[in-house]
Amino acid sequence: MFNILRMVGAVAVVVVIATAPVMAETPTYTIQIKDHRFIPETLNIPAGTKVKLIIENLDKTAEEFESFDLNREKIVLGGKKIKIFLPPLEPGEYGFFGEFNPKTAQGKVIVK
Amino acid sequence: MNAGVFLVTFRESFEGFLIVAILLSLFYKADNRRAANYVLAGGVAGAIGALLFSMIASYIYGMFDGMGQDILQAVIFLLAAIVITTVVIFLGKARYAGLKSTVEKYSDSTALYGLAVIGFIMIFREGVEMALFLAGIIFQTGDAGTTTFFFGIGGIVAALLLAVGIYALGLKLPLKLFFTATSIFLIFLGAGMAAAGIGKLVEIDLLPAIQYEVWNSNWLMSEHSSIGKFFHTLLGYNANPTMTEALTYGVCLSALFYLYYRQNRKRSSQSAT
């Protein structure tokens, strides 16, 4: 038990240290969801740099932004926005989809 | 559309049911009804909690500058890891104190509440997602939506039935084998939960990743395929973890195995003297 408590403590310290410095300006891109489709469906982003995605859901229903390639999974409620941080990526294509409407909600990030 | 909805609810809700079914089976088998009732009560509370939560989700998710969802998930995962640790320690003790008598009579309130919390978390986690998903279906398509909605409910019921089948199967296994299997499964689950919780904090840039994608075994087994999902749920399998997640998993796995098996050493050193 003490091992675990100590580890939780250490994690808390790291969290505080990591959040202390102001984050540098991160390139930000917005993807909208409308009628269960992503707009745009293809997004170009630069390689090797952290990127912030804003997913804005214009539908009234919730959607789950999900990507196996990017290892992300996050719910966007109807009429809300979420932020997703992407790590520096290698050039290539990274697919994503809306788990609640996978037939229509498909998209990809192209890293160049 | 309908078949797709069925599959989504089936897959997602089965994860939660599976873990609850395994725990229930173990404790009923060991005649520890009290422990089983705690797991069950936790699970039922988790389902009700998920329904209530889905109504206020937009408020909670909006907290912390839109990071409420990630923070909440991180807290839930880490809490689950801590609670699973208490249960693993209990199982470790039970193992060497005479299996059946201890599991049967054990009434340490910490472990009992721990079991209730595990039941709650496992059902709540997937339940929130299901509730939001099904609410969206009802909301969007009127009459056609109602049919689709029932396919969604059907998926949950099917998952529940399969979990009941696994529960019944568990009752047939020899207690000792089943006990050991459950313990080891919980050790992996605990480590997986810890790694997932830390992973969420890495995702929102609160913790450094150290290295992105230490390996990528999606080609071998995607964690989103049916089999991969199974390993993901049971063992915390991650096909492309960050260094931070991989380290957390490794450290927690070792710590949990140590906590479980150290009871053995204590006991043998006592009997030696």
CSV table of C-alpha atoms in Angstrom, one decimal:
chain,number,residue,atom,x,y,z
A,1,MET,CA,0.0,0.0,0.0
A,2,PHE,CA,2.8,2.4,0.9
A,3,ASN,CA,4.5,1.8,-2.4
A,4,ILE,CA,1.3,2.9,-4.1
A,5,LEU,CA,0.8,5.9,-1.9
A,6,ARG,CA,4.4,7.0,-2.5
A,7,MET,CA,3.9,6.6,-6.2
A,8,VAL,CA,0.7,8.6,-6.2
A,9,GLY,CA,2.6,11.3,-4.2
A,10,ALA,CA,5.4,11.3,-6.8
A,11,VAL,CA,2.9,11.6,-9.6
A,12,ALA,CA,1.3,14.5,-7.9
A,13,VAL,CA,4.6,16.3,-7.7
A,14,VAL,CA,5.4,15.7,-11.3
A,15,VAL,CA,1.9,17.0,-12.3
A,16,VAL,CA,2.6,20.2,-10.4
A,17,ILE,CA,6.0,20.7,-11.9
A,18,ALA,CA,4.8,19.9,-15.4
A,19,THR,CA,2.0,22.3,-15.3
A,20,ALA,CA,3.9,25.2,-13.8
A,21,PRO,CA,5.6,26.6,-16.9
A,22,VAL,CA,3.3,28.4,-19.3
A,23,MET,CA,2.9,26.3,-22.4
A,24,ALA,CA,4.5,27.6,-25.6
A,25,GLU,CA,2.2,28.7,-28.4
A,26,THR,CA,0.8,25.5,-30.0
A,27,PRO,CA,-0.5,25.5,-33.6
A,28,THR,CA,-4.3,25.0,-33.3
A,29,TYR,CA,-6.7,23.5,-35.9
A,30,THR,CA,-10.4,23.3,-35.7
A,31,ILE,CA,-12.6,20.4,-37.0
A,32,GLN,CA,-16.3,20.8,-36.9
A,33,ILE,CA,-18.9,18.1,-36.7
A,34,LYS,CA,-22.1,18.7,-38.6
A,35,ASP,CA,-24.8,16.1,-39.6
A,36,HIS,CA,-22.5,13.4,-38.2
A,37,ARG,CA,-19.7,14.3,-40.6
A,38,PHE,CA,-16.3,16.0,-40.0
A,39,ILE,CA,-15.6,19.3,-41.6
A,40,PRO,CA,-12.9,19.2,-43.0
A,41,GLU,CA,-12.6,15.4,-43.4
A,42,THR,CA,-8.9,15.8,-44.2
A,43,LEU,CA,-6.7,18.0,-42.1
A,44,ASN,CA,-3.1,18.8,-43.0
A,45,ILE,CA,-0.7,19.4,-40.1
A,46,PRO,CA,3.1,19.8,-39.8
A,47,ALA,CA,5.3,16.9,-38.8
A,48,GLY,CA,7.4,16.9,-35.6
A,49,THR,CA,5.5,19.5,-33.6
A,50,LYS,CA,2.8,19.4,-31.0
A,51,VAL,CA,-0.6,20.4,-32.3
A,52,LYS,CA,-3.8,21.3,-30.6
A,53,LEU,CA,-7.1,20.2,-32.3
A,54,ILE,CA,-10.4,21.8,-31.4
A,55,ILE,CA,-13.4,19.6,-32.2
A,56,GLU,CA,-16.6,21.6,-32.4
A,57,ASN,CA,-19.8,19.7,-32.4
A,58,LEU,CA,-22.5,21.6,-34.2
A,59,ASP,CA,-25.0,18.7,-34.0
A,60,LYS,CA,-27.4,18.4,-31.1
A,61,THR,CA,-26.2,14.9,-30.3
A,62,ALA,CA,-23.1,13.7,-28.6
A,63,GLU,CA,-20.3,12.2,-30.6
A,64,GLU,CA,-17.1,10.4,-29.6
A,65,PHE,CA,-14.0,11.5,-31.4
A,66,GLU,CA,-11.9,8.4,-31.7
A,67,SER,CA,-8.6,7.5,-33.4
A,68,PHE,CA,-6.8,4.2,-33.2
A,69,ASP,CA,-3.8,5.7,-35.0
A,70,LEU,CA,-3.5,8.7,-32.7
A,71,ASN,CA,-4.6,6.8,-29.5
A,72,ARG,CA,-7.3,9.3,-28.7
A,73,GLU,CA,-10.9,8.8,-27.5
A,74,LYS,CA,-13.0,11.7,-26.2
A,75,ILE,CA,-16.7,12.5,-26.1
A,76,VAL,CA,-17.9,15.8,-27.6
A,77,LEU,CA,-21.4,16.6,-26.3
A,78,GLY,CA,-23.9,18.2,-28.6
A,79,GLY,CA,-23.2,21.9,-29.2
A,80,LYS,CA,-19.9,21.7,-27.3
A,81,LYS,CA,-16.1,21.8,-28.1
A,82,ILE,CA,-13.3,19.7,-26.9
A,83,LYS,CA,-9.5,20.1,-27.2
A,84,ILE,CA,-7.2,17.3,-28.2
A,85,PHE,CA,-3.4,17.6,-27.9
A,86,LEU,CA,-1.4,15.7,-30.5
A,87,PRO,CA,2.2,14.8,-29.9
A,88,PRO,CA,4.9,15.5,-32.5
A,89,LEU,CA,4.0,13.0,-35.3
A,90,GLU,CA,5.9,11.3,-38.1
A,91,PRO,CA,4.8,12.1,-41.6
A,92,GLY,CA,1.9,9.9,-42.7
A,93,GLU,CA,-1.9,9.5,-42.5
A,94,TYR,CA,-3.7,9.1,-39.3
A,95,GLY,CA,-7.4,8.1,-39.5
A,96,PHE,CA,-10.1,9.2,-37.0
A,97,PHE,CA,-13.8,8.6,-36.8
A,98,GLY,CA,-16.9,9.3,-34.7
A,99,GLU,CA,-17.6,6.2,-32.7
A,100,PHE,CA,-21.3,7.0,-32.4
A,101,ASN,CA,-21.8,7.5,-36.1
A,102,PRO,CA,-18.9,5.6,-37.8
A,103,LYS,CA,-20.7,5.2,-41.1
A,104,THR,CA,-20.6,8.9,-41.9
A,105,ALA,CA,-18.1,10.5,-39.4
A,106,GLN,CA,-14.8,9.5,-40.9
A,107,GLY,CA,-11.7,11.7,-41.4
A,108,LYS,CA,-7.9,11.7,-41.4
A,109,VAL,CA,-5.0,13.8,-40.4
A,110,ILE,CA,-2.3,14.1,-42.9
A,111,VAL,CA,1.1,14.9,-41.4
A,112,LYS,CA,3.7,16.4,-43.7
B,1,MET,CA,-27.3,1.2,-38.7
B,2,ASN,CA,-29.3,-1.0,-36.2
B,3,ALA,CA,-26.7,-3.8,-36.2
B,4,GLY,CA,-23.9,-1.2,-35.8
B,5,VAL,CA,-25.7,0.2,-32.8
B,6,PHE,CA,-26.2,-3.2,-31.3
B,7,LEU,CA,-22.5,-4.0,-31.7
B,8,VAL,CA,-21.4,-0.7,-30.1
B,9,THR,CA,-23.5,-1.1,-27.0
B,10,PHE,CA,-22.7,-4.8,-26.8
B,11,ARG,CA,-19.0,-4.3,-27.0
B,12,GLU,CA,-18.8,-1.4,-24.6
B,13,SER,CA,-21.1,-2.7,-21.9
B,14,PHE,CA,-19.6,-6.1,-21.9
B,15,GLU,CA,-16.3,-4.8,-20.6
B,16,GLY,CA,-17.9,-3.6,-17.4
B,17,PHE,CA,-20.2,-6.6,-17.0
B,18,LEU,CA,-17.3,-9.1,-17.4
B,19,ILE,CA,-15.3,-7.8,-14.5
B,20,VAL,CA,-18.3,-7.7,-12.2
B,21,ALA,CA,-19.3,-11.2,-13.3
B,22,ILE,CA,-15.9,-12.6,-12.5
B,23,LEU,CA,-15.9,-11.0,-9.0
B,24,LEU,CA,-19.4,-12.1,-8.2
B,25,SER,CA,-18.7,-15.6,-9.3
B,26,LEU,CA,-15.6,-15.8,-7.1
B,27,PHE,CA,-17.3,-14.6,-4.0
B,28,TYR,CA,-20.5,-16.6,-4.4
B,29,LYS,CA,-18.4,-19.7,-5.0
B,30,ALA,CA,-16.5,-19.0,-1.8
B,31,ASP,CA,-19.8,-18.5,0.0
B,32,ASN,CA,-18.9,-15.0,0.8
B,33,ARG,CA,-22.3,-13.5,0.0
B,34,ARG,CA,-21.4,-10.3,1.8
B,35,ALA,CA,-18.5,-9.5,-0.5
B,36,ALA,CA,-20.6,-10.5,-3.5
B,37,ASN,CA,-23.4,-8.2,-2.4
B,38,TYR,CA,-21.0,-5.3,-2.1
B,39,VAL,CA,-19.8,-5.9,-5.7
B,40,LEU,CA,-23.4,-6.1,-6.9
B,41,ALA,CA,-24.5,-3.1,-5.0
B,42,GLY,CA,-21.6,-1.1,-6.4
B,43,GLY,CA,-22.5,-2.2,-10.0
B,44,VAL,CA,-26.1,-1.2,-9.6
B,45,ALA,CA,-25.1,2.1,-8.1
B,46,GLY,CA,-22.7,2.5,-11.1
B,47,ALA,CA,-25.5,2.1,-13.6
B,48,ILE,CA,-27.8,4.6,-11.8
B,49,GLY,CA,-24.9,6.9,-11.3
B,50,ALA,CA,-24.1,6.8,-15.0
B,51,LEU,CA,-27.7,7.7,-15.9
B,52,LEU,CA,-27.7,10.7,-13.5
B,53,PHE,CA,-24.2,11.7,-14.6
B,54,SER,CA,-25.1,11.8,-18.3
B,55,MET,CA,-27.6,14.5,-17.4
B,56,ILE,CA,-25.0,16.8,-15.9
B,57,ALA,CA,-22.1,15.7,-18.1
B,58,SER,CA,-21.9,19.0,-20.0
B,59,TYR,CA,-21.3,20.8,-16.8
B,60,ILE,CA,-18.6,18.4,-15.6
B,61,TYR,CA,-16.9,18.1,-19.0
B,62,GLY,CA,-16.7,21.8,-19.3
B,63,MET,CA,-14.7,22.2,-16.1
B,64,PHE,CA,-10.9,22.8,-16.1
B,65,ASP,CA,-11.0,24.7,-19.3
B,66,GLY,CA,-12.7,21.9,-21.2
B,67,MET,CA,-10.4,19.2,-19.7
B,68,GLY,CA,-13.0,18.0,-17.2
B,69,GLN,CA,-13.6,14.8,-19.1
B,70,ASP,CA,-10.0,13.8,-19.2
B,71,ILE,CA,-9.4,14.8,-15.5
B,72,LEU,CA,-12.4,12.9,-14.4
B,73,GLN,CA,-11.3,9.8,-16.4
B,74,ALA,CA,-7.8,10.1,-15.0
B,75,VAL,CA,-9.2,10.3,-11.4
B,76,ILE,CA,-11.6,7.3,-12.0
B,77,PHE,CA,-8.7,5.2,-13.5
B,78,LEU,CA,-6.3,6.0,-10.7
B,79,LEU,CA,-8.9,5.5,-8.0
B,80,ALA,CA,-9.7,2.1,-9.6
B,81,ALA,CA,-6.0,1.2,-9.5
B,82,ILE,CA,-5.7,2.1,-5.8
B,83,VAL,CA,-8.9,0.2,-4.9
B,84,ILE,CA,-7.8,-2.8,-6.9
B,85,THR,CA,-4.6,-2.7,-4.9
B,86,THR,CA,-6.4,-3.0,-1.6
B,87,VAL,CA,-8.4,-6.0,-3.0
B,88,VAL,CA,-5.2,-7.7,-4.3
B,89,ILE,CA,-3.6,-7.3,-0.9
B,90,PHE,CA,-6.7,-8.9,0.7
B,91,LEU,CA,-6.6,-11.8,-1.8
B,92,GLY,CA,-2.9,-12.3,-1.1
B,93,LYS,CA,-3.7,-12.6,2.6
B,94,ALA,CA,-6.7,-14.9,1.9
B,95,ARG,CA,-4.6,-17.1,-0.2
B,96,TYR,CA,-2.3,-18.1,2.6
B,97,ALA,CA,-4.7,-18.0,5.5
B,98,GLY,CA,-6.7,-20.9,4.1
B,99,LEU,CA,-8.6,-20.0,1.0
B,100,LYS,CA,-12.2,-20.8,1.7
B,101,SER,CA,-12.4,-19.9,5.3
B,102,THR,CA,-10.9,-16.5,4.8
B,103,VAL,CA,-12.7,-15.5,1.7
B,104,GLU,CA,-15.8,-16.7,3.3
B,105,LYS,CA,-15.5,-15.0,6.7
B,106,TYR,CA,-13.6,-12.0,5.5
B,107,SER,CA,-15.3,-8.8,6.5
B,108,ASP,CA,-12.6,-6.2,6.5
B,109,SER,CA,-14.6,-3.1,5.6
B,110,THR,CA,-11.7,-1.6,3.5
B,111,ALA,CA,-11.7,-4.5,1.1
B,112,LEU,CA,-15.5,-4.7,1.1
B,113,TYR,CA,-15.8,-1.0,0.2
B,114,GLY,CA,-13.1,-1.6,-2.3
B,115,LEU,CA,-15.1,-4.3,-4.0
B,116,ALA,CA,-18.2,-2.0,-4.1
B,117,VAL,CA,-16.0,0.8,-5.6
B,118,ILE,CA,-14.7,-1.6,-8.3
B,119,GLY,CA,-18.2,-2.6,-9.2
B,120,PHE,CA,-19.3,1.0,-9.3
B,121,ILE,CA,-16.4,2.2,-11.5
B,122,MET,CA,-16.6,-0.7,-14.0
B,123,ILE,CA,-20.2,-0.1,-14.7
B,124,PHE,CA,-20.2,3.7,-14.4
B,125,ARG,CA,-17.3,4.2,-16.8
B,126,GLU,CA,-19.0,2.4,-19.7
B,127,GLY,CA,-22.5,3.4,-18.5
B,128,VAL,CA,-21.9,7.1,-19.1
B,129,GLU,CA,-20.8,6.5,-22.6
B,130,MET,CA,-23.8,4.3,-23.3
B,131,ALA,CA,-26.2,6.8,-21.8
B,132,LEU,CA,-24.9,9.6,-24.0
B,133,PHE,CA,-24.9,7.4,-27.0
B,134,LEU,CA,-28.5,6.2,-26.5
B,135,ALA,CA,-29.7,9.6,-25.6
B,136,GLY,CA,-28.3,10.9,-28.9
B,137,ILE,CA,-30.2,8.1,-30.8
B,138,ILE,CA,-33.5,8.9,-29.3
B,139,PHE,CA,-33.0,12.6,-29.8
B,140,GLN,CA,-32.1,12.5,-33.5
B,141,THR,CA,-34.4,10.3,-35.4
B,142,GLY,CA,-37.9,10.1,-34.0
B,143,ASP,CA,-39.8,6.8,-34.7
B,144,ALA,CA,-36.9,5.2,-36.6
B,145,GLY,CA,-34.8,6.3,-33.6
B,146,THR,CA,-37.0,4.3,-31.2
B,147,THR,CA,-36.3,1.1,-33.1
B,148,THR,CA,-32.6,1.9,-33.2
B,149,PHE,CA,-32.7,2.6,-29.5
B,150,PHE,CA,-34.1,-0.8,-28.7
B,151,PHE,CA,-31.3,-2.4,-30.7
B,152,GLY,CA,-28.9,-0.4,-28.5
B,153,ILE,CA,-30.7,-1.7,-25.4
B,154,GLY,CA,-30.6,-5.2,-27.0
B,155,GLY,CA,-26.8,-4.9,-27.2
B,156,ILE,CA,-26.6,-4.2,-23.5
B,157,VAL,CA,-28.9,-7.1,-22.6
B,158,ALA,CA,-26.9,-9.5,-24.8
B,159,ALA,CA,-23.7,-8.4,-23.1
B,160,LEU,CA,-25.4,-8.9,-19.7
B,161,LEU,CA,-26.5,-12.5,-20.7
B,162,LEU,CA,-23.0,-13.3,-21.9
B,163,ALA,CA,-21.6,-12.0,-18.6
B,164,VAL,CA,-24.1,-14.2,-16.7
B,165,GLY,CA,-22.8,-17.2,-18.8
B,166,ILE,CA,-19.3,-16.4,-17.7
B,167,TYR,CA,-20.5,-16.1,-14.1
B,168,ALA,CA,-22.0,-19.5,-14.3
B,169,LEU,CA,-18.9,-20.9,-15.9
B,170,GLY,CA,-16.8,-19.4,-13.0
B,171,LEU,CA,-19.0,-21.2,-10.5
B,172,LYS,CA,-18.0,-24.5,-12.1
B,173,LEU,CA,-14.3,-24.0,-12.0
B,174,PRO,CA,-12.3,-25.3,-9.0
B,175,LEU,CA,-12.1,-22.6,-6.4
B,176,LYS,CA,-8.3,-22.6,-6.1
B,177,LEU,CA,-7.7,-22.2,-9.8
B,178,PHE,CA,-10.4,-19.6,-10.1
B,179,PHE,CA,-9.1,-17.7,-7.1
B,180,THR,CA,-5.6,-17.5,-8.5
B,181,ALA,CA,-6.9,-16.6,-12.0
B,182,THR,CA,-9.0,-13.8,-10.6
B,183,SER,CA,-6.1,-12.5,-8.5
B,184,ILE,CA,-3.7,-12.4,-11.4
B,185,PHE,CA,-6.4,-10.8,-13.6
B,186,LEU,CA,-6.9,-8.1,-11.0
B,187,ILE,CA,-3.2,-7.5,-10.8
B,188,PHE,CA,-3.1,-6.9,-14.6
B,189,LEU,CA,-6.3,-4.9,-14.5
B,190,GLY,CA,-4.9,-2.6,-11.7
B,191,ALA,CA,-1.7,-2.0,-13.6
B,192,GLY,CA,-3.7,-1.3,-16.7
B,193,MET,CA,-5.9,1.2,-14.9
B,194,ALA,CA,-3.0,3.0,-13.4
B,195,ALA,CA,-1.3,3.2,-16.9
B,196,ALA,CA,-4.6,4.4,-18.4
B,197,GLY,CA,-5.1,7.1,-15.7
B,198,ILE,CA,-1.5,8.4,-16.2
B,199,GLY,CA,-2.0,8.1,-20.0
B,200,LYS,CA,-5.0,10.5,-19.7
B,201,LEU,CA,-2.8,13.1,-18.0
B,202,VAL,CA,-0.2,12.7,-20.7
B,203,GLU,CA,-2.9,13.2,-23.3
B,204,ILE,CA,-3.8,16.6,-22.0
B,205,ASP,CA,-0.1,17.5,-21.6
B,206,LEU,CA,-0.2,17.6,-17.8
B,207,LEU,CA,2.5,14.9,-17.7
B,208,PRO,CA,5.4,14.4,-20.1
B,209,ALA,CA,5.2,11.4,-22.4
B,210,ILE,CA,9.0,11.0,-22.3
B,211,GLN,CA,8.8,9.2,-25.6
B,212,TYR,CA,5.7,8.9,-27.8
B,213,GLU,CA,4.9,5.4,-29.0
B,214,VAL,CA,7.6,3.2,-27.4
B,215,TRP,CA,6.4,0.5,-29.7
B,216,ASN,CA,3.5,-0.1,-32.0
B,217,SER,CA,2.0,-3.6,-32.1
B,218,ASN,CA,-1.2,-2.7,-33.9
B,219,TRP,CA,-0.1,-4.8,-36.8
B,220,LEU,CA,0.1,-7.8,-34.6
B,221,MET,CA,-3.0,-7.1,-32.5
B,222,SER,CA,-5.0,-3.9,-32.7
B,223,GLU,CA,-6.3,-3.1,-29.3
B,224,HIS,CA,-9.6,-2.2,-31.0
B,225,SER,CA,-10.1,-5.6,-32.6
B,226,SER,CA,-12.4,-7.9,-30.7
B,227,ILE,CA,-9.6,-9.9,-29.3
B,228,GLY,CA,-7.4,-6.9,-28.7
B,229,LYS,CA,-10.2,-5.2,-26.9
B,230,PHE,CA,-10.5,-8.2,-24.7
B,231,PHE,CA,-6.8,-8.1,-23.8
B,232,HIS,CA,-7.1,-4.3,-23.4
B,233,THR,CA,-9.9,-4.7,-20.8
B,234,LEU,CA,-8.5,-7.7,-19.0
B,235,LEU,CA,-4.8,-7.0,-19.1
B,236,GLY,CA,-4.5,-3.4,-19.9
B,237,TYR,CA,-2.9,-4.2,-23.3
B,238,ASN,CA,-1.9,-1.0,-25.2
B,239,ALA,CA,-0.7,-1.4,-28.8
B,240,ASN,CA,1.1,2.0,-28.9
B,241,PRO,CA,1.9,3.3,-25.4
B,242,THR,CA,3.9,6.3,-24.5
B,243,MET,CA,7.0,5.7,-22.4
B,244,THR,CA,5.2,7.2,-19.4
B,245,GLU,CA,2.4,4.7,-19.8
B,246,ALA,CA,4.7,1.7,-20.3
B,247,LEU,CA,6.8,2.6,-17.3
B,248,THR,CA,3.7,3.1,-15.1
B,249,TYR,CA,2.3,-0.3,-16.3
B,250,GLY,CA,5.6,-2.0,-15.5
B,251,VAL,CA,6.1,-0.5,-12.1
B,252,CYS,CA,2.5,-1.1,-11.0
B,253,LEU,CA,2.5,-4.6,-12.3
B,254,SER,CA,5.7,-5.5,-10.3
B,255,ALA,CA,4.4,-3.7,-7.2
B,256,LEU,CA,1.1,-5.6,-7.3
B,257,PHE,CA,2.7,-8.9,-7.9
B,258,TYR,CA,5.0,-8.2,-4.9
B,259,LEU,CA,2.1,-7.2,-2.7
B,260,TYR,CA,0.1,-10.3,-3.6
B,261,TYR,CA,3.0,-12.8,-3.2
B,262,ARG,CA,4.8,-11.2,-0.2
B,263,GLN,CA,2.2,-12.8,2.1
B,264,ASN,CA,3.8,-16.1,1.1
B,265,ARG,CA,7.2,-15.0,2.3
B,266,LYS,CA,5.9,-13.5,5.6
B,267,ARG,CA,4.2,-16.8,6.4
B,268,SER,CA,7.0,-19.1,5.5
B,269,SER,CA,9.5,-17.0,7.5
B,270,GLN,CA,7.2,-17.1,10.5
B,271,SER,CA,6.8,-20.8,10.3
B,272,ALA,CA,10.6,-21.2,10.0
B,273,THR,CA,11.2,-19.5,13.4
